[in-house]
Coordinates of C-alpha atoms in Angstrom, one line a residue:
M1 CA -171.7 -3.9 -123.7
A2 CA -172.7 -6.5 -121.1
A3 CA -172.5 -3.8 -118.4
I4 CA -174.4 -1.3 -120.5
T5 CA -177.2 -3.6 -121.3
G6 CA -177.4 -5.0 -117.7
Q7 CA -176.8 -8.6 -118.9
K8 CA -174.3 -10.8 -117.1
S9 CA -171.0 -11.3 -119.0
E10 CA -170.0 -14.9 -120.0
G11 CA -167.6 -15.0 -117.2
D12 CA -170.1 -14.1 -114.5
R13 CA -172.7 -16.6 -115.4
K14 CA -173.1 -19.5 -113.0
H15 CA -172.9 -23.0 -114.3
P16 CA -176.3 -24.7 -114.4
V17 CA -175.0 -27.1 -111.8
D18 CA -174.5 -24.3 -109.4
E19 CA -177.8 -22.4 -110.0
T20 CA -180.6 -22.3 -107.6
L21 CA -184.3 -22.5 -108.7
P22 CA -187.4 -20.9 -107.3
P23 CA -188.6 -22.6 -104.0
F24 CA -191.5 -24.5 -105.6
K25 CA -189.5 -25.8 -108.5
M26 CA -186.7 -26.7 -106.1
F27 CA -189.1 -28.8 -104.0
T28 CA -191.1 -30.5 -106.8
S29 CA -187.8 -31.3 -108.6
G30 CA -186.2 -32.7 -105.6
L31 CA -189.4 -34.7 -104.7
Q32 CA -189.2 -36.2 -108.1
H33 CA -185.7 -37.5 -107.3
V34 CA -187.0 -39.0 -104.0
A35 CA -189.9 -40.7 -105.8
A36 CA -187.5 -42.2 -108.3
M37 CA -185.1 -43.6 -105.7
Y38 CA -187.4 -44.3 -102.8
A39 CA -188.0 -48.0 -103.5
G40 CA -184.3 -48.6 -104.0
V41 CA -183.5 -47.2 -100.6
V42 CA -186.0 -49.2 -98.6
A43 CA -185.5 -52.4 -100.5
P44 CA -182.1 -53.5 -98.9
P45 CA -183.5 -53.0 -95.2
M46 CA -186.5 -54.9 -96.2
I47 CA -184.3 -57.8 -97.1
V48 CA -181.6 -57.5 -94.4
G49 CA -184.0 -56.9 -91.5
P50 CA -185.9 -60.3 -91.6
A51 CA -182.5 -62.1 -92.3
C52 CA -181.2 -60.6 -89.1
G53 CA -184.3 -61.8 -87.2
L54 CA -186.1 -58.4 -86.9
S55 CA -189.8 -58.0 -86.5
A56 CA -191.9 -56.0 -88.9
T57 CA -191.8 -53.0 -86.6
E58 CA -188.0 -53.1 -86.2
T59 CA -187.6 -53.6 -90.0
A60 CA -189.8 -50.5 -90.6
F61 CA -187.4 -48.6 -88.2
L62 CA -184.4 -49.8 -90.2
M63 CA -186.2 -48.5 -93.4
G64 CA -186.6 -45.0 -91.8
A65 CA -182.9 -45.0 -90.7
S66 CA -181.9 -45.9 -94.3
L67 CA -183.9 -42.9 -95.6
F68 CA -182.3 -40.7 -93.0
T69 CA -178.8 -41.8 -93.7
A70 CA -179.4 -41.4 -97.5
G71 CA -180.3 -37.8 -96.8
I72 CA -177.0 -37.2 -95.0
A73 CA -175.0 -38.8 -97.7
T74 CA -176.8 -36.9 -100.4
L75 CA -176.1 -33.6 -98.7
L76 CA -172.5 -34.5 -98.2
Q77 CA -172.3 -35.3 -102.0
T78 CA -174.1 -32.2 -103.3
L79 CA -173.1 -29.4 -100.9
G80 CA -169.9 -30.9 -99.4
F81 CA -167.2 -29.3 -97.4
W82 CA -163.5 -29.1 -97.5
K83 CA -162.4 -31.8 -100.1
V84 CA -165.7 -33.9 -99.4
G85 CA -168.4 -34.0 -102.2
A86 CA -168.5 -34.1 -105.9
K87 CA -170.8 -31.1 -105.8
L88 CA -172.9 -32.5 -108.7
P89 CA -176.6 -33.4 -108.8
F90 CA -175.8 -36.8 -107.3
V91 CA -178.1 -38.8 -105.1
N92 CA -176.8 -41.4 -102.5
G93 CA -178.5 -44.2 -100.9
V94 CA -178.1 -47.7 -99.6
S95 CA -176.1 -49.8 -101.9
F96 CA -177.5 -53.2 -103.1
A97 CA -173.9 -54.5 -103.4
G98 CA -173.9 -55.0 -99.7
V99 CA -177.2 -57.0 -99.4
T100 CA -175.7 -60.5 -100.1
P101 CA -172.9 -60.3 -97.6
M102 CA -175.1 -58.6 -95.0
V103 CA -177.7 -61.4 -95.3
A104 CA -174.9 -64.0 -94.9
I105 CA -173.7 -62.2 -91.8
G106 CA -177.3 -62.1 -90.5
K107 CA -177.6 -65.9 -91.0
A108 CA -174.2 -66.7 -89.4
E109 CA -174.8 -64.6 -86.3
S110 CA -177.5 -64.8 -83.6
P111 CA -180.4 -62.2 -84.0
H112 CA -179.0 -60.0 -81.3
H113 CA -175.5 -59.8 -82.7
A114 CA -176.1 -59.7 -86.5
L115 CA -176.7 -56.0 -87.0
P116 CA -174.0 -54.8 -84.5
V117 CA -171.5 -57.0 -86.5
I118 CA -172.8 -55.6 -89.7
F119 CA -172.5 -52.0 -88.5
G120 CA -169.0 -52.5 -87.2
A121 CA -168.0 -53.8 -90.6
V122 CA -169.6 -51.0 -92.4
I123 CA -167.8 -48.4 -90.2
V124 CA -164.3 -49.9 -91.0
A125 CA -165.1 -50.3 -94.7
G126 CA -166.1 -46.6 -94.8
V127 CA -163.1 -45.4 -93.1
L128 CA -160.8 -47.5 -95.4
G129 CA -162.7 -46.2 -98.4
F130 CA -162.2 -42.6 -97.2
L131 CA -158.5 -43.1 -96.8
L132 CA -158.3 -44.8 -100.2
A133 CA -160.3 -42.1 -102.0
P134 CA -157.3 -39.9 -103.2
Y135 CA -155.6 -43.0 -104.8
F136 CA -158.7 -44.5 -106.2
S137 CA -159.6 -41.3 -108.0
K138 CA -156.4 -41.5 -110.1
L139 CA -157.9 -44.3 -111.9
V140 CA -160.0 -41.7 -113.9
R141 CA -157.2 -41.7 -116.5
F142 CA -158.3 -45.3 -117.4
F143 CA -161.9 -44.2 -118.2
P144 CA -161.8 -42.7 -121.7
P145 CA -165.0 -42.7 -123.8
V146 CA -164.8 -46.3 -124.8
V147 CA -164.8 -47.3 -121.1
T148 CA -167.3 -44.7 -119.8
G149 CA -169.6 -45.3 -122.7
T150 CA -169.7 -49.0 -122.0
V151 CA -170.1 -48.6 -118.3
I152 CA -173.0 -46.0 -118.6
T153 CA -174.7 -48.3 -121.2
L154 CA -174.4 -51.3 -118.7
I155 CA -175.7 -49.0 -115.9
G156 CA -178.9 -48.4 -117.8
V157 CA -179.3 -51.9 -119.1
S158 CA -178.7 -53.3 -115.5
L159 CA -181.3 -51.2 -114.1
L160 CA -184.0 -52.0 -116.6
P161 CA -184.6 -55.5 -115.0
V162 CA -185.4 -53.6 -111.8
A163 CA -188.0 -51.7 -113.6
F164 CA -189.4 -54.9 -115.1
N165 CA -189.6 -56.5 -111.7
W166 CA -191.4 -53.4 -110.3
S167 CA -193.7 -53.6 -113.3
Q168 CA -194.8 -57.0 -112.3
G169 CA -195.4 -56.2 -108.6
G170 CA -191.9 -56.4 -107.1
N171 CA -192.5 -59.6 -105.1
S172 CA -192.2 -62.7 -107.2
R173 CA -193.8 -64.7 -104.3
A174 CA -197.0 -62.7 -104.4
P175 CA -200.0 -64.3 -106.1
D176 CA -200.5 -61.2 -108.3
Y177 CA -196.9 -61.1 -109.5
G178 CA -196.9 -60.4 -113.3
S179 CA -200.7 -60.2 -113.4
L180 CA -202.4 -58.3 -116.2
T181 CA -203.4 -55.6 -113.7
N182 CA -199.8 -54.9 -112.5
I183 CA -198.4 -54.9 -116.1
G184 CA -201.4 -52.9 -117.4
M185 CA -200.7 -50.2 -114.7
A186 CA -197.0 -50.2 -115.6
A187 CA -197.8 -49.7 -119.3
L188 CA -200.3 -47.0 -118.6
T189 CA -197.8 -45.0 -116.3
F190 CA -195.2 -45.5 -119.2
L191 CA -197.6 -44.0 -121.8
I192 CA -198.6 -41.3 -119.5
V193 CA -194.9 -40.2 -118.9
L194 CA -194.4 -40.2 -122.7
V195 CA -197.4 -38.1 -123.4
L196 CA -196.6 -35.6 -120.7
R197 CA -193.1 -35.3 -122.0
R198 CA -194.5 -34.8 -125.5
V199 CA -197.2 -32.3 -124.8
L200 CA -196.0 -30.3 -121.9
R201 CA -193.5 -27.4 -122.0
G202 CA -191.0 -25.8 -119.6
F203 CA -191.0 -26.7 -115.9
L204 CA -194.1 -29.0 -116.3
Q205 CA -192.1 -31.0 -118.9
Q206 CA -189.3 -31.3 -116.4
I207 CA -191.4 -32.8 -113.7
A208 CA -193.3 -35.1 -116.1
I209 CA -192.0 -38.1 -114.2
L210 CA -193.4 -36.9 -111.0
L211 CA -196.8 -36.0 -112.6
G212 CA -196.8 -39.4 -114.2
L213 CA -196.3 -41.1 -110.8
I214 CA -199.1 -39.1 -109.3
A215 CA -201.4 -39.8 -112.2
G216 CA -200.6 -43.5 -112.0
T217 CA -201.0 -43.7 -108.3
L218 CA -204.5 -42.0 -108.5
I219 CA -205.6 -44.4 -111.1
A220 CA -204.3 -47.4 -109.2
V221 CA -206.5 -46.5 -106.2
P222 CA -209.7 -47.7 -107.8
V223 CA -207.9 -50.5 -109.4
G224 CA -207.1 -51.7 -106.0
I225 CA -203.3 -52.1 -105.9
T226 CA -202.5 -49.1 -103.7
N227 CA -201.8 -50.1 -100.1
F228 CA -202.8 -47.6 -97.4
S229 CA -201.9 -49.8 -94.5
A230 CA -198.3 -48.3 -94.0
L231 CA -199.9 -44.7 -93.8
T232 CA -202.6 -45.8 -91.2
N233 CA -200.0 -47.5 -89.0
A234 CA -197.1 -45.0 -89.2
D235 CA -196.0 -42.8 -86.3
L236 CA -195.8 -39.0 -86.8
I237 CA -192.2 -38.8 -85.5
G238 CA -189.7 -41.5 -85.3
F239 CA -186.0 -40.4 -84.8
P240 CA -183.4 -43.1 -85.8
T241 CA -181.9 -43.5 -82.2
P242 CA -178.1 -43.9 -82.5
F243 CA -177.0 -47.5 -82.1
H244 CA -180.6 -48.6 -81.6
F245 CA -179.6 -52.3 -82.2
G246 CA -176.5 -52.3 -80.0
V247 CA -172.9 -51.0 -80.0
P248 CA -170.9 -52.0 -83.2
Q249 CA -168.9 -55.1 -83.1
F250 CA -165.9 -55.8 -85.2
D251 CA -165.6 -59.2 -86.8
V252 CA -162.7 -59.9 -89.1
A253 CA -164.6 -62.0 -91.7
A254 CA -167.4 -59.6 -91.9
I255 CA -165.0 -56.6 -92.2
I256 CA -163.3 -58.2 -95.1
S257 CA -166.5 -58.9 -96.9
M258 CA -167.8 -55.3 -96.5
C259 CA -164.5 -53.8 -97.5
I260 CA -164.8 -55.7 -100.8
V261 CA -168.3 -54.3 -101.1
M262 CA -166.9 -50.8 -100.4
L263 CA -164.4 -51.2 -103.4
V264 CA -167.2 -52.2 -105.7
C265 CA -169.2 -49.3 -104.5
M266 CA -166.4 -46.9 -105.2
T267 CA -165.9 -48.5 -108.8
E268 CA -169.6 -48.0 -109.5
S269 CA -169.6 -44.5 -108.1
T270 CA -166.7 -43.5 -110.1
A271 CA -168.4 -44.8 -113.3
D272 CA -171.6 -42.8 -112.3
M273 CA -169.7 -39.5 -111.6
L274 CA -168.2 -39.8 -115.1
A275 CA -171.6 -40.4 -116.6
L276 CA -173.3 -37.6 -114.7
G277 CA -170.4 -35.2 -115.6
K278 CA -171.0 -35.7 -119.2
I279 CA -174.8 -35.3 -118.9
V280 CA -174.5 -31.9 -117.0
D281 CA -171.7 -30.7 -119.2
R282 CA -169.2 -30.6 -116.3
P283 CA -166.8 -33.5 -116.8
A284 CA -165.7 -35.2 -113.6
D285 CA -162.0 -34.9 -113.3
Q286 CA -159.8 -36.5 -110.6
R287 CA -160.6 -33.8 -107.9
T288 CA -164.4 -34.3 -108.5
I289 CA -164.1 -38.0 -108.2
E290 CA -161.9 -37.8 -105.2
G291 CA -164.4 -35.5 -103.4
G292 CA -167.3 -37.7 -104.5
L293 CA -165.6 -40.9 -103.2
R294 CA -165.0 -39.1 -100.0
A295 CA -168.6 -38.2 -99.7
D296 CA -169.6 -41.8 -100.4
T297 CA -167.2 -43.3 -97.8
L298 CA -167.8 -40.7 -95.1
G299 CA -171.5 -41.1 -95.5
T300 CA -171.0 -44.9 -95.3
A301 CA -168.8 -44.5 -92.0
L302 CA -171.4 -42.2 -90.4
S303 CA -174.4 -44.4 -91.5
P304 CA -174.2 -47.1 -88.8
L305 CA -174.3 -44.3 -86.1
F306 CA -178.0 -44.0 -87.2
N307 CA -178.6 -47.7 -88.0
G308 CA -177.8 -47.3 -91.7
F309 CA -175.8 -49.3 -94.1
A310 CA -173.1 -48.6 -96.9
N311 CA -174.1 -45.7 -99.1
S312 CA -173.2 -45.2 -102.9
A313 CA -174.5 -43.4 -106.0
F314 CA -178.0 -44.1 -107.2
A315 CA -177.7 -44.5 -111.0
Q316 CA -181.5 -44.3 -111.6
N317 CA -181.4 -40.6 -110.6
I318 CA -178.8 -40.0 -113.4
G319 CA -181.5 -40.9 -115.8
L320 CA -183.8 -38.3 -114.3
V321 CA -181.2 -35.7 -114.7
A322 CA -180.6 -36.7 -118.4
M323 CA -184.3 -36.6 -119.1
T324 CA -185.4 -33.4 -117.3
K325 CA -182.2 -31.5 -118.0
V326 CA -182.5 -29.9 -114.5
R327 CA -178.8 -29.8 -113.7
S328 CA -178.7 -27.9 -110.4
R329 CA -177.1 -29.7 -107.5
F330 CA -179.3 -27.8 -105.1
V331 CA -182.3 -29.6 -106.4
V332 CA -180.7 -32.8 -105.4
A333 CA -179.6 -31.3 -102.1
T334 CA -183.4 -30.5 -101.6
S335 CA -184.1 -34.2 -102.1
G336 CA -181.6 -34.9 -99.4
L337 CA -183.5 -32.6 -97.0
I338 CA -186.7 -34.4 -97.9
L339 CA -185.1 -37.7 -97.1
L340 CA -184.0 -36.4 -93.8
V341 CA -187.7 -35.5 -93.1
L342 CA -188.8 -38.9 -94.3
G343 CA -186.5 -40.6 -92.1
L344 CA -187.7 -38.4 -89.1
S345 CA -191.4 -38.9 -89.9
P346 CA -192.7 -42.3 -90.7
V347 CA -196.0 -40.7 -91.8
A348 CA -194.2 -38.7 -94.5
A349 CA -192.3 -41.6 -95.7
S350 CA -195.5 -43.6 -96.0
V351 CA -197.0 -40.9 -98.2
I352 CA -194.2 -41.7 -100.8
S353 CA -194.5 -45.4 -100.3
L354 CA -198.2 -45.1 -101.6
V355 CA -196.9 -45.2 -105.2
P356 CA -197.4 -48.7 -106.3
L357 CA -194.4 -50.6 -107.6
P358 CA -196.0 -51.3 -111.0
V359 CA -196.5 -47.4 -111.4
L360 CA -193.0 -46.9 -110.4
G361 CA -191.8 -49.6 -112.8
G362 CA -193.6 -47.9 -115.8
A363 CA -191.8 -44.7 -115.1
G364 CA -188.5 -46.6 -114.4
I365 CA -188.4 -48.0 -117.9
V366 CA -188.1 -44.4 -119.3
L367 CA -185.6 -43.4 -116.7
F368 CA -183.3 -46.3 -117.0
G369 CA -183.5 -46.4 -120.7
S370 CA -182.3 -42.7 -120.8
V371 CA -179.2 -43.8 -118.9
A372 CA -178.5 -46.5 -121.6
A373 CA -179.1 -44.0 -124.3
S374 CA -176.6 -41.6 -122.8
G375 CA -174.1 -44.4 -122.9
I376 CA -174.7 -45.2 -126.4
Q377 CA -174.2 -41.5 -127.3
T378 CA -170.9 -41.5 -125.4
L379 CA -169.8 -44.6 -127.5
A380 CA -170.5 -42.6 -130.6
S381 CA -167.6 -40.3 -129.7
A382 CA -165.2 -43.3 -129.0
A383 CA -164.1 -43.7 -132.6
M384 CA -165.5 -47.3 -132.8
E385 CA -164.1 -47.8 -136.4
K386 CA -160.5 -47.3 -135.1
G387 CA -158.3 -50.0 -133.4
D388 CA -160.1 -52.6 -131.3
N389 CA -162.6 -50.3 -129.5
A390 CA -165.5 -52.3 -131.0
L391 CA -164.0 -55.5 -129.5
I392 CA -163.5 -53.8 -126.0
V393 CA -167.2 -52.8 -126.0
A394 CA -168.4 -56.2 -127.2
A395 CA -166.5 -58.1 -124.7
A396 CA -167.2 -55.8 -121.7
V397 CA -171.0 -55.6 -122.5
G398 CA -171.1 -59.3 -123.0
I399 CA -169.5 -60.0 -119.4
G400 CA -171.5 -57.3 -117.9
L401 CA -174.8 -58.8 -119.1
I402 CA -174.1 -62.3 -117.5
P403 CA -175.7 -61.5 -114.0
I404 CA -178.8 -60.1 -115.9
A405 CA -179.3 -62.7 -118.6
A406 CA -178.1 -65.7 -116.5
P407 CA -178.4 -64.9 -112.7
D408 CA -177.2 -68.3 -111.6
F409 CA -174.2 -68.3 -114.1
Y410 CA -171.6 -68.1 -111.1
H411 CA -173.4 -70.3 -108.7
S412 CA -170.6 -72.8 -108.3
L413 CA -167.9 -70.1 -107.6
P414 CA -166.9 -69.1 -104.0
K415 CA -169.5 -66.9 -102.5
D416 CA -166.9 -64.2 -101.6
L417 CA -166.4 -63.6 -105.4
L418 CA -170.2 -63.2 -105.9
V419 CA -169.9 -59.7 -104.3
V420 CA -168.2 -58.6 -107.4
L421 CA -169.4 -61.0 -110.0
D422 CA -173.1 -60.5 -109.2
S423 CA -172.7 -56.8 -110.3
G424 CA -172.8 -56.6 -114.0
I425 CA -171.7 -52.9 -113.7
S426 CA -168.5 -53.8 -111.8
T427 CA -167.5 -56.7 -113.9
G428 CA -168.2 -54.9 -117.1
C429 CA -166.3 -51.9 -115.9
L430 CA -163.2 -54.0 -114.8
V431 CA -163.3 -55.8 -118.3
A432 CA -163.5 -52.6 -120.1
I433 CA -160.6 -51.0 -118.2
L434 CA -158.3 -54.1 -118.6
L435 CA -159.0 -54.5 -122.3
N436 CA -158.5 -50.8 -122.8
L437 CA -155.2 -51.1 -121.2
A438 CA -154.3 -54.2 -123.2
F439 CA -155.3 -52.7 -126.6
N440 CA -154.9 -49.0 -126.3
H441 CA -152.0 -48.7 -123.8
F442 CA -149.8 -51.9 -123.9
G443 CA -151.0 -53.3 -127.2
R444 CA -150.4 -52.6 -130.9
A445 CA -151.6 -49.0 -130.4
A446 CA -148.9 -48.2 -128.0
E447 CA -146.2 -49.9 -130.0
T448 CA -147.0 -48.0 -133.2
G449 CA -147.7 -44.7 -131.4
E450 CA -151.2 -44.6 -132.7
E451 CA -153.7 -42.6 -130.7
S452 CA -157.0 -44.6 -130.4
G453 CA -160.3 -42.9 -130.6
A454 CA -160.9 -43.7 -127.1
E455 CA -158.0 -41.6 -125.9
A456 CA -158.6 -38.9 -128.4
G457 CA -162.1 -38.3 -127.0
N458 CA -160.7 -37.2 -123.6
A459 CA -157.6 -35.3 -124.7
R460 CA -156.4 -32.1 -123.3
A461 CA -153.2 -30.2 -123.6
D462 CA -151.3 -31.3 -120.4
D463 CA -152.6 -34.9 -120.3
P464 CA -154.0 -37.0 -123.0
H465 CA -156.0 -39.2 -120.7
I466 CA -157.7 -37.1 -117.9
P467 CA -160.9 -35.2 -118.8
Q468 CA -160.7 -31.5 -118.0
Q469 CA -163.3 -29.9 -115.9
P470 CA -164.5 -26.3 -116.5
N471 CA -164.0 -23.8 -113.8
R472 CA -166.5 -24.2 -111.0
G473 CA -169.2 -21.5 -111.0
V474 CA -168.6 -20.4 -114.6
V475 CA -170.2 -21.7 -117.8
D476 CA -169.5 -21.0 -121.5
D477 CA -171.8 -20.9 -124.4
S478 CA -171.9 -24.8 -124.5
G479 CA -173.3 -24.9 -120.9
D480 CA -176.9 -24.3 -121.8
A481 CA -179.6 -27.0 -121.8
A482 CA -179.5 -27.2 -125.7
S483 CA -176.0 -28.6 -125.5
L484 CA -177.0 -31.6 -123.4
P485 CA -177.4 -35.1 -124.9
A486 CA -180.8 -35.6 -126.2
H487 CA -182.6 -38.5 -124.6

């Protein structure tokens, strides 16, 4: 009948992840992703640059390089080749996990040697991560719904303080930090986004975040919190010259610290891929995670060539996918191309930077809250009334919230441990995995042969622990937008 009516049969339909959109929709949706993650990409070089003794001009160069390398990593992740890339709508950028050790390296080394030492350590860490990807991806069996739901919730909750900081102005040392003007602009943008999501339909509803950011920025101009100096001082073209700051140097202590950072990034990326797989209705299996980790680590290894740092998944963009329900990986690939252009053109990058942080913070509350809501919905399928799953969630969330609620909690511990402990996502993830093993694999459930709700949520015929991924390029009736979690 499908052939007679001219309709595609169920087996011929592409999965929404593999669909392409019309050019205008592709560009605007991709631009929305860039706007959501721009501040997160440029923030690490803004911190590391001065710590390494760079001038304002050199720090700006480092920011452009980070945008450029984020574009490369995003293209590797979304388009991929061979066994590289998760081929999901996954945005990659500079990881915050590496900021603390890189600042420490910058303070320990002389200004002319700090960045070469950092870049050498990042290269080694990226290569090591690439080699470990096939083995690390096997850990997916230890991520049932009770674990993934906990981690997804922690991702959203951990990102909310970032949005709150942006809403206050972003710089706690600035005199207007937390002013009524900044908080008012954040609240106004927040309301604009909610109203747009409520009243708009179709494609306009999907880009409500972008429209809210534009409206908020325009309102911010007469208010006086939009800074045009970056636009007036920017060059038209500025290619990130390879090894601009010197040939990489290899220091053992720096390499060890960055390898630890790489493991943290791989843990967070694994959790992010599992979260995104659920949101786009293409569960991330071992093959997907292996490809995604290879893209992360290859992008990290290549990044220092263009003066960039370690790259990993950007969780804030998962919230954007969840809210807009635009699941095409080619949209995010378009954002990767936009990032490349921004990295090559400081003027273009400066246009995006015109969005004031309070405006971005107001929209960020909606985005990051969507991620937390997705985690809560995943937990609903983890059979919390059975076994000790509620205890696992309570303990993991409690530990994961320590760096957020009490940032100085671990201040007396060795600094090397802070790379892991200062990340609530990583600590919460590790606690959830260990407790799931203790209670659902080696505990009473294993002794009595009871199948926990956590394991039942991911069951399939040949392995009760590993989620099954649908055939790539094919979607069944559950693959339409209506089947996505409502956020």
